[in-house]
């Protein structure tokens, strides 16, 4: 944003003693800053407490690629925080975080500038507060390791002591970004924020979530996608000790039980007659035949360069080969799973998903409630590979919980 002086004064007059400003590219989150606040939160990414605590927000799904470390590290570097004192929390989909999708290896590249601007704004506010306290020029100060330092005299003050004064200042519209030569953490070896929990088995994936009174479900699906169950004999499943319910949902038959093992045994005990398969050739052998026919029919020309036919005709040696690659499943290491708690007017989910905003929208549509009534807690993902961009397994859990 590059507001004119008139626009700036108009914004201030509308907000009274507060300045309302959202950072470009940082979503739609807006913070209202009032003098005397005990927490500096100039945007949706950073919260600095009066006790010096620094909370940074990660908004992309962690599936082993390291974004829950890389993105907060970008914030910490530009802010001048002490990485050892930083706490990382995960964002939830909503107005402040409308684009949490994680795909295409673009998390760092797409977040690089917006996060740096967000952190630089907070840093400049802290420096301005310190400079005013010391009656010195802000340009003579720098932020480092959670402190503002006056370089000519060596005086220092912790971020926490500056929160009250900084929160009364306007959020800079054009904060200066650090040159790469000033980086102290980016480009260095930094241990992953989640590694200690992952290595010791304490990390929480969706499959690890446990809630009071929680039940477990296993779903029998038709081997052919989209076919319905014509008849279900669930007598053997219901007879198993620990089985609570047998529930029919749009994508299959679910057995709800006291634990996973009983739910799986109950699912395997179901006797189901499914709708007939519409295309018996819809299998691997059938797909190979379709590909062979497509190649024989000729493809779509993408580029023409030179005279291939005459070059081949004059070749001293000519070789021809056919290569076949197997279908590569987008299969995650952690089984697709979701914990859903559906109530009359709200729903809360715990799930490893690459598309939290899309999941929130689809669940709200299914339940007929506003999206803001759907809370999604994004857990660590035991692998994503694009498969967790889909919401089918989330909607199944919601249907079962609702039933």
Tab-separated table of C-alpha atoms in Angstrom:
chain	number	residue	atom	x	y	z
A	1	UNK	CA	0.000	0.000	0.000
A	2	UNK	CA	1.187	3.516	-0.820
A	3	UNK	CA	-1.375	5.818	0.796
A	4	UNK	CA	-1.267	9.541	0.184
A	5	UNK	CA	-1.110	11.874	3.181
A	6	UNK	CA	-4.818	12.629	2.706
A	7	UNK	CA	-5.700	8.909	2.640
A	8	UNK	CA	-3.545	8.308	5.720
A	9	UNK	CA	-5.257	11.069	7.721
A	10	UNK	CA	-8.654	9.824	6.565
A	11	UNK	CA	-7.837	6.314	7.813
A	12	UNK	CA	-6.700	7.667	11.188
A	13	UNK	CA	-9.844	9.784	11.573
A	14	UNK	CA	-12.030	6.749	10.874
A	15	UNK	CA	-10.186	4.657	13.418
A	16	UNK	CA	-10.040	7.249	16.188
A	17	UNK	CA	-6.911	6.578	18.236
A	18	UNK	CA	-6.147	3.471	16.179
A	19	UNK	CA	-4.708	2.838	12.749
A	20	UNK	CA	-6.336	0.065	10.713
A	21	UNK	CA	-4.060	-1.334	8.087
A	22	UNK	CA	-3.663	-4.655	6.308
A	23	UNK	CA	-0.404	-5.632	4.667
A	24	UNK	CA	-0.475	-6.371	0.922
A	25	UNK	CA	-0.329	-10.060	0.106
A	26	UNK	CA	-0.835	-11.054	3.737
A	27	UNK	CA	-4.472	-12.066	3.507
A	28	UNK	CA	-7.381	-9.996	4.690
A	29	UNK	CA	-6.467	-9.802	8.376
A	30	UNK	CA	-6.663	-6.375	9.988
A	31	UNK	CA	-5.557	-5.502	13.494
A	32	UNK	CA	-6.719	-2.509	15.534
A	33	UNK	CA	-3.853	-1.123	17.578
A	34	UNK	CA	-4.623	0.911	20.678
A	35	UNK	CA	-2.233	2.692	22.999
A	36	UNK	CA	-1.400	0.802	26.155
A	37	UNK	CA	-1.975	-2.678	24.762
A	38	UNK	CA	0.021	-5.367	26.540
A	39	UNK	CA	0.640	-7.177	23.262
A	40	UNK	CA	2.015	-5.820	20.018
A	41	UNK	CA	0.172	-7.469	17.117
A	42	UNK	CA	0.650	-5.267	14.052
A	43	UNK	CA	-0.600	-8.002	11.737
A	44	UNK	CA	-1.846	-11.573	11.783
A	45	UNK	CA	1.641	-13.086	11.747
A	46	UNK	CA	3.327	-11.660	14.847
A	47	UNK	CA	2.445	-11.229	18.521
A	48	UNK	CA	4.940	-9.790	20.985
A	49	UNK	CA	4.041	-9.843	24.662
A	50	UNK	CA	5.076	-7.406	27.360
A	51	UNK	CA	7.052	-10.271	28.899
A	52	UNK	CA	9.187	-10.429	25.746
A	53	UNK	CA	7.519	-13.574	24.406
A	54	UNK	CA	7.292	-13.753	20.627
A	55	UNK	CA	4.656	-15.858	18.876
A	56	UNK	CA	4.966	-16.363	15.137
A	57	UNK	CA	2.288	-17.924	12.958
A	58	UNK	CA	2.851	-20.622	10.336
A	59	UNK	CA	0.103	-20.788	7.706
A	60	UNK	CA	1.211	-23.637	5.443
A	61	UNK	CA	0.798	-27.356	6.149
A	62	UNK	CA	3.858	-29.208	7.442
A	63	UNK	CA	4.354	-32.538	5.677
A	64	UNK	CA	8.092	-32.977	6.053
A	65	UNK	CA	9.176	-30.144	3.763
A	66	UNK	CA	9.960	-27.855	6.704
A	67	UNK	CA	7.572	-24.930	6.208
A	68	UNK	CA	6.619	-24.706	9.889
A	69	UNK	CA	10.283	-23.824	10.424
A	70	UNK	CA	11.067	-21.900	7.231
A	71	UNK	CA	8.147	-19.459	7.309
A	72	UNK	CA	8.490	-18.403	10.978
A	73	UNK	CA	12.246	-18.186	10.412
A	74	UNK	CA	11.637	-15.601	7.676
A	75	UNK	CA	9.586	-13.594	10.175
A	76	UNK	CA	12.172	-13.981	12.938
A	77	UNK	CA	15.043	-12.917	10.682
A	78	UNK	CA	13.373	-9.750	9.466
A	79	UNK	CA	12.021	-8.923	12.937
A	80	UNK	CA	15.365	-9.419	14.671
A	81	UNK	CA	13.970	-11.974	17.101
A	82	UNK	CA	15.856	-14.479	19.217
A	83	UNK	CA	14.974	-17.780	17.533
A	84	UNK	CA	15.404	-19.644	20.818
A	85	UNK	CA	12.655	-17.533	22.392
A	86	UNK	CA	10.169	-17.893	19.535
A	87	UNK	CA	6.961	-19.913	19.846
A	88	UNK	CA	5.358	-21.141	16.629
A	89	UNK	CA	1.602	-21.683	16.356
A	90	UNK	CA	-0.402	-22.819	13.360
A	91	UNK	CA	-2.986	-20.639	11.669
A	92	UNK	CA	-6.631	-21.572	11.250
A	93	UNK	CA	-8.540	-20.859	8.047
A	94	UNK	CA	-10.694	-17.755	8.142
A	95	UNK	CA	-10.718	-14.081	7.128
A	96	UNK	CA	-7.186	-13.505	8.435
A	97	UNK	CA	-5.804	-16.536	6.590
A	98	UNK	CA	-7.819	-17.014	3.389
A	99	UNK	CA	-5.071	-18.764	1.415
A	100	UNK	CA	-3.541	-21.560	3.467
A	101	UNK	CA	-3.320	-24.063	0.600
A	102	UNK	CA	-0.018	-25.926	0.412
A	103	UNK	CA	0.908	-27.232	-3.032
A	104	UNK	CA	3.339	-26.858	-5.897
A	105	UNK	CA	6.428	-26.353	-3.711
A	106	UNK	CA	5.515	-22.664	-3.536
A	107	UNK	CA	5.146	-22.010	0.198
A	108	UNK	CA	8.417	-20.153	0.693
A	109	UNK	CA	8.488	-18.343	-2.666
A	110	UNK	CA	4.911	-17.081	-2.332
A	111	UNK	CA	5.317	-16.071	1.320
A	112	UNK	CA	8.814	-14.601	1.155
A	113	UNK	CA	7.982	-10.942	0.549
A	114	UNK	CA	4.656	-10.700	2.460
A	115	UNK	CA	6.170	-12.235	5.601
A	116	UNK	CA	9.228	-10.021	5.426
A	117	UNK	CA	7.042	-6.923	5.083
A	118	UNK	CA	4.949	-8.028	8.057
A	119	UNK	CA	8.025	-8.555	10.236
A	120	UNK	CA	9.774	-5.394	9.036
A	121	UNK	CA	6.731	-3.330	10.006
A	122	UNK	CA	6.804	-4.718	13.545
A	123	UNK	CA	10.569	-4.211	13.778
A	124	UNK	CA	10.350	-0.576	12.665
A	125	UNK	CA	7.622	0.102	15.252
A	126	UNK	CA	9.807	-1.337	18.018
A	127	UNK	CA	12.814	0.659	16.843
A	128	UNK	CA	10.755	3.844	16.671
A	129	UNK	CA	9.525	3.278	20.235
A	130	UNK	CA	13.072	2.722	21.501
A	131	UNK	CA	14.418	5.753	19.625
A	132	UNK	CA	11.716	7.945	21.162
A	133	UNK	CA	12.579	6.658	24.632
A	134	UNK	CA	16.246	7.471	24.163
A	135	UNK	CA	15.622	10.637	22.118
A	136	UNK	CA	17.857	9.365	19.323
A	137	UNK	CA	17.500	8.792	15.595
A	138	UNK	CA	15.793	5.487	14.590
A	139	UNK	CA	18.448	5.086	11.898
A	140	UNK	CA	21.063	4.689	14.624
A	141	UNK	CA	19.229	1.665	16.064
A	142	UNK	CA	18.911	-1.932	15.003
A	143	UNK	CA	16.908	-4.950	16.178
A	144	UNK	CA	18.776	-8.111	17.082
A	145	UNK	CA	18.119	-11.180	19.278
A	146	UNK	CA	14.906	-9.750	20.723
A	147	UNK	CA	16.377	-6.356	21.615
A	148	UNK	CA	16.695	-2.928	20.088
A	149	UNK	CA	20.284	-1.693	20.199
A	150	UNK	CA	21.446	1.939	19.955
A	151	UNK	CA	24.616	1.413	17.942
A	152	UNK	CA	26.594	4.552	18.908
A	153	UNK	CA	26.218	3.967	22.670
A	154	UNK	CA	25.493	0.225	22.907
A	155	UNK	CA	22.316	0.785	24.933
A	156	UNK	CA	19.788	-2.036	24.625
A	157	UNK	CA	16.136	-2.603	25.486
A	158	UNK	CA	14.100	-5.800	25.153
A	159	UNK	CA	11.145	-6.011	22.795
A	160	UNK	CA	8.771	-6.650	25.691
A	161	UNK	CA	9.536	-3.294	27.328
A	162	UNK	CA	8.610	-1.515	24.103
A	163	UNK	CA	5.240	-3.160	23.473
A	164	UNK	CA	3.114	-0.442	25.113
A	165	UNK	CA	4.760	2.437	23.271
A	166	UNK	CA	5.059	0.567	19.959
A	167	UNK	CA	1.386	-0.390	19.933
A	168	UNK	CA	0.464	3.308	19.872
A	169	UNK	CA	2.397	3.884	16.639
A	170	UNK	CA	1.047	3.552	13.096
A	171	UNK	CA	1.985	0.437	11.154
A	172	UNK	CA	4.570	1.470	8.520
A	173	UNK	CA	3.230	1.172	4.991
A	174	UNK	CA	6.682	0.828	3.384
A	175	UNK	CA	9.066	-0.759	5.898
A	176	UNK	CA	12.671	-1.211	4.847
A	177	UNK	CA	13.676	-4.807	4.210
A	178	UNK	CA	17.026	-6.104	5.399
A	179	UNK	CA	19.707	-6.635	2.768
A	180	UNK	CA	20.802	-10.261	2.550
A	181	UNK	CA	24.206	-9.299	3.945
A	182	UNK	CA	22.503	-8.636	7.304
A	183	UNK	CA	20.883	-12.065	7.553
A	184	UNK	CA	21.936	-13.946	10.682
A	185	UNK	CA	19.637	-16.985	10.565
A	186	UNK	CA	18.443	-17.441	6.988
A	187	UNK	CA	20.878	-19.591	5.057
A	188	UNK	CA	22.227	-21.231	8.210
A	189	UNK	CA	21.570	-24.720	9.537
A	190	UNK	CA	18.526	-24.440	11.803
A	191	UNK	CA	16.950	-27.447	13.499
A	192	UNK	CA	13.349	-28.057	12.431
A	193	UNK	CA	10.875	-26.698	14.952
A	194	UNK	CA	8.977	-30.009	15.086
A	195	UNK	CA	11.947	-32.395	14.938
A	196	UNK	CA	12.304	-33.140	18.688
A	197	UNK	CA	8.621	-34.152	18.910
A	198	UNK	CA	8.747	-36.141	15.664
A	199	UNK	CA	11.897	-38.043	16.626
A	200	UNK	CA	10.617	-38.887	20.115
A	201	UNK	CA	7.139	-39.835	18.908
A	202	UNK	CA	5.392	-36.965	20.691
A	203	UNK	CA	4.344	-35.104	17.529
A	204	UNK	CA	0.598	-34.960	16.960
A	205	UNK	CA	-0.719	-36.119	13.622
A	206	UNK	CA	-4.437	-36.501	12.953
A	207	UNK	CA	-4.165	-40.197	13.793
A	208	UNK	CA	-2.822	-39.275	17.256
A	209	UNK	CA	-5.684	-36.980	18.285
A	210	UNK	CA	-7.708	-38.278	21.242
A	211	UNK	CA	-10.763	-36.516	22.669
A	212	UNK	CA	-13.006	-37.440	25.618
A	213	UNK	CA	-15.723	-39.866	24.554
A	214	UNK	CA	-14.185	-40.260	21.113
A	215	UNK	CA	-15.233	-43.154	18.866
A	216	UNK	CA	-13.462	-44.678	15.892
A	217	UNK	CA	-14.837	-45.557	12.480
A	218	UNK	CA	-13.734	-47.657	9.526
A	219	UNK	CA	-15.445	-47.262	6.163
A	220	UNK	CA	-16.315	-49.910	3.577
A	221	UNK	CA	-16.228	-48.322	0.123
A	222	UNK	CA	-17.257	-49.732	-3.200
A	223	UNK	CA	-14.221	-50.908	-5.172
A	224	UNK	CA	-15.589	-48.794	-8.051
A	225	UNK	CA	-15.784	-45.109	-7.237
A	226	UNK	CA	-19.262	-43.655	-6.879
A	227	UNK	CA	-21.287	-46.893	-6.803
A	228	UNK	CA	-23.924	-47.283	-4.063
A	229	UNK	CA	-24.682	-50.192	-1.733
A	230	UNK	CA	-27.817	-52.116	-2.767
A	231	UNK	CA	-28.041	-54.380	0.263
A	232	UNK	CA	-26.151	-54.516	3.559
A	233	UNK	CA	-26.015	-57.406	6.025
A	234	UNK	CA	-24.472	-55.899	9.144
A	235	UNK	CA	-25.514	-58.568	11.641
A	236	UNK	CA	-22.025	-59.974	12.136
A	237	UNK	CA	-20.573	-56.502	12.548
A	238	UNK	CA	-23.145	-55.424	15.141
A	239	UNK	CA	-22.564	-58.626	17.102
A	240	UNK	CA	-18.931	-57.698	17.784
A	241	UNK	CA	-18.263	-56.414	21.286
A	242	UNK	CA	-17.362	-52.720	21.141
A	243	UNK	CA	-19.282	-51.906	17.946
A	244	UNK	CA	-21.622	-48.947	18.549
A	245	UNK	CA	-23.249	-48.227	15.218
A	246	UNK	CA	-23.314	-49.116	11.545
A	247	UNK	CA	-23.843	-45.908	9.559
A	248	UNK	CA	-24.645	-45.468	5.881
A	249	UNK	CA	-23.089	-42.353	4.321
A	250	UNK	CA	-22.829	-41.113	0.765
A	251	UNK	CA	-19.513	-42.858	0.102
A	252	UNK	CA	-20.024	-46.203	1.839
A	253	UNK	CA	-20.906	-48.019	5.050
A	254	UNK	CA	-19.114	-47.052	8.274
A	255	UNK	CA	-18.728	-49.137	11.413
A	256	UNK	CA	-18.357	-47.021	14.559
A	257	UNK	CA	-16.687	-48.675	17.532
A	258	UNK	CA	-14.775	-48.132	20.748
A	259	UNK	CA	-11.386	-48.532	19.056
A	260	UNK	CA	-9.802	-48.775	15.627
A	261	UNK	CA	-9.249	-52.541	15.673
A	262	UNK	CA	-12.888	-53.269	16.468
A	263	UNK	CA	-14.038	-50.797	13.802
A	264	UNK	CA	-11.843	-52.488	11.178
A	265	UNK	CA	-13.034	-55.962	12.190
A	266	UNK	CA	-16.629	-54.762	12.018
A	267	UNK	CA	-16.104	-53.284	8.561
A	268	UNK	CA	-14.590	-56.546	7.318
A	269	UNK	CA	-17.584	-58.457	8.712
A	270	UNK	CA	-20.063	-56.475	6.592
A	271	UNK	CA	-21.708	-58.284	3.707
A	272	UNK	CA	-22.503	-55.723	1.015
A	273	UNK	CA	-24.008	-56.031	-2.449
A	274	UNK	CA	-22.781	-53.094	-4.500
A	275	UNK	CA	-24.154	-51.605	-7.688
A	276	UNK	CA	-22.739	-53.214	-10.806
A	277	UNK	CA	-19.508	-51.841	-12.206
A	278	UNK	CA	-20.456	-49.599	-15.143
A	279	UNK	CA	-17.295	-50.262	-17.155
A	280	UNK	CA	-15.665	-53.704	-16.685
A	281	UNK	CA	-12.664	-52.461	-18.673
A	282	UNK	CA	-11.938	-49.681	-16.166
A	283	UNK	CA	-8.815	-51.390	-14.866
A	284	UNK	CA	-5.072	-51.279	-15.495
A	285	UNK	CA	-5.169	-53.541	-18.566
A	286	UNK	CA	-8.002	-51.472	-20.021
A	287	UNK	CA	-6.118	-48.223	-19.460
A	288	UNK	CA	-3.020	-49.580	-21.239
A	289	UNK	CA	-5.160	-50.514	-24.243
A	290	UNK	CA	-6.629	-47.002	-24.341
A	291	UNK	CA	-3.151	-45.482	-24.246
A	292	UNK	CA	-1.960	-47.733	-27.055
A	293	UNK	CA	-4.916	-46.723	-29.215
A	294	UNK	CA	-4.273	-43.067	-28.464
A	295	UNK	CA	-0.611	-43.325	-29.504
A	296	UNK	CA	-1.549	-45.155	-32.719
A	297	UNK	CA	-4.123	-42.461	-33.542
A	298	UNK	CA	-1.492	-39.731	-33.339
A	299	UNK	CA	-0.927	-37.052	-30.775
A	300	UNK	CA	-1.301	-33.302	-30.586
A	301	UNK	CA	1.744	-31.555	-32.007
A	302	UNK	CA	3.354	-29.311	-29.425
A	303	UNK	CA	6.307	-28.053	-31.481
A	304	UNK	CA	7.687	-28.357	-34.995
A	305	UNK	CA	11.391	-27.790	-35.669
A	306	UNK	CA	13.510	-29.086	-38.543
A	307	UNK	CA	12.746	-31.990	-40.876
A	308	UNK	CA	12.524	-35.075	-38.699
A	309	UNK	CA	11.510	-37.516	-41.429
A	310	UNK	CA	14.458	-36.778	-43.746
A	311	UNK	CA	16.831	-36.813	-40.804
A	312	UNK	CA	15.614	-40.253	-39.762
A	313	UNK	CA	15.748	-41.537	-43.362
A	314	UNK	CA	19.403	-40.580	-43.635
A	315	UNK	CA	20.409	-41.981	-40.270
A	316	UNK	CA	23.134	-44.663	-40.272
A	317	UNK	CA	21.475	-46.388	-37.318
A	318	UNK	CA	17.916	-46.204	-36.073
A	319	UNK	CA	16.596	-47.407	-32.715
A	320	UNK	CA	13.060	-47.650	-31.439
A	321	UNK	CA	11.921	-48.382	-27.875
A	322	UNK	CA	8.730	-48.263	-25.830
A	323	UNK	CA	8.789	-47.397	-22.143
A	324	UNK	CA	5.960	-48.026	-19.701
A	325	UNK	CA	5.786	-46.442	-16.286
A	326	UNK	CA	3.442	-47.732	-13.593
A	327	UNK	CA	0.755	-45.522	-12.124
A	328	UNK	CA	2.233	-43.512	-9.272
A	329	UNK	CA	-0.286	-43.290	-6.442
A	330	UNK	CA	-0.370	-40.065	-4.433
A	331	UNK	CA	-0.385	-42.214	-1.311
A	332	UNK	CA	0.498	-40.692	2.054
A	333	UNK	CA	2.468	-42.575	4.698
A	334	UNK	CA	-0.068	-41.683	7.379
A	335	UNK	CA	-3.478	-43.145	6.433
A	336	UNK	CA	-6.048	-40.546	5.449
A	337	UNK	CA	-7.932	-39.759	8.626
A	338	UNK	CA	-9.850	-36.959	10.278
A	339	UNK	CA	-11.315	-36.340	13.729
A	340	UNK	CA	-14.702	-34.631	13.461
A	341	UNK	CA	-16.944	-33.298	16.225
A	342	UNK	CA	-20.265	-32.217	14.704
A	343	UNK	CA	-22.774	-30.374	16.891
A	344	UNK	CA	-26.135	-28.777	16.110
A	345	UNK	CA	-24.710	-25.461	14.950
A	346	UNK	CA	-20.964	-25.966	14.669
A	347	UNK	CA	-18.212	-28.396	13.786
A	348	UNK	CA	-14.600	-28.800	14.858
A	349	UNK	CA	-12.032	-30.845	12.962
A	350	UNK	CA	-8.529	-32.095	13.608
A	351	UNK	CA	-6.974	-33.083	10.317
A	352	UNK	CA	-3.811	-33.087	8.242
A	353	UNK	CA	-4.906	-31.270	5.102
A	354	UNK	CA	-3.192	-29.343	2.342
A	355	UNK	CA	-6.322	-27.253	1.761
A	356	UNK	CA	-7.772	-26.003	5.085
A	357	UNK	CA	-9.791	-23.178	3.532
A	358	UNK	CA	-11.343	-25.465	0.949
A	359	UNK	CA	-12.145	-28.019	3.625
A	360	UNK	CA	-13.827	-25.352	5.757
A	361	UNK	CA	-15.971	-24.274	2.811
A	362	UNK	CA	-16.981	-27.807	1.825
A	363	UNK	CA	-17.825	-28.877	5.377
A	364	UNK	CA	-19.912	-25.735	5.925
A	365	UNK	CA	-21.792	-26.458	2.707
A	366	UNK	CA	-22.419	-30.079	3.719
A	367	UNK	CA	-23.740	-29.099	7.159
A	368	UNK	CA	-25.603	-25.997	6.028
A	369	UNK	CA	-23.807	-23.691	8.485
A	370	UNK	CA	-21.646	-20.567	7.980
A	371	UNK	CA	-17.936	-21.277	7.348
A	372	UNK	CA	-16.977	-19.402	10.524
A	373	UNK	CA	-18.827	-22.092	12.498
A	374	UNK	CA	-16.363	-24.693	11.188
A	375	UNK	CA	-13.106	-24.749	13.168
A	376	UNK	CA	-10.195	-26.590	11.571
A	377	UNK	CA	-7.134	-27.522	13.602
A	378	UNK	CA	-4.382	-28.349	11.114
A	379	UNK	CA	-2.156	-31.119	12.440
A	380	UNK	CA	1.140	-32.337	11.060
A	381	UNK	CA	0.763	-34.357	7.861
A	382	UNK	CA	2.284	-37.807	7.517
A	383	UNK	CA	2.965	-37.054	3.859
A	384	UNK	CA	0.806	-35.082	1.461
A	385	UNK	CA	1.921	-35.493	-2.159
A	386	UNK	CA	-1.186	-33.700	-3.389
A	387	UNK	CA	-3.549	-36.377	-2.090
A	388	UNK	CA	-4.534	-34.264	0.901
A	389	UNK	CA	-5.685	-31.445	-1.345
A	390	UNK	CA	-8.903	-33.456	-1.694
A	391	UNK	CA	-11.554	-33.284	1.019
A	392	UNK	CA	-13.329	-36.622	0.524
A	393	UNK	CA	-11.992	-38.243	3.695
A	394	UNK	CA	-12.822	-35.110	5.714
A	395	UNK	CA	-16.418	-35.048	4.492
A	396	UNK	CA	-16.749	-38.763	5.308
A	397	UNK	CA	-15.704	-38.140	8.920
A	398	UNK	CA	-18.147	-35.228	9.160
A	399	UNK	CA	-21.014	-37.357	7.806
A	400	UNK	CA	-20.255	-40.146	10.282
A	401	UNK	CA	-20.009	-37.741	13.223
A	402	UNK	CA	-23.255	-36.050	12.228
A	403	UNK	CA	-25.035	-39.438	12.090
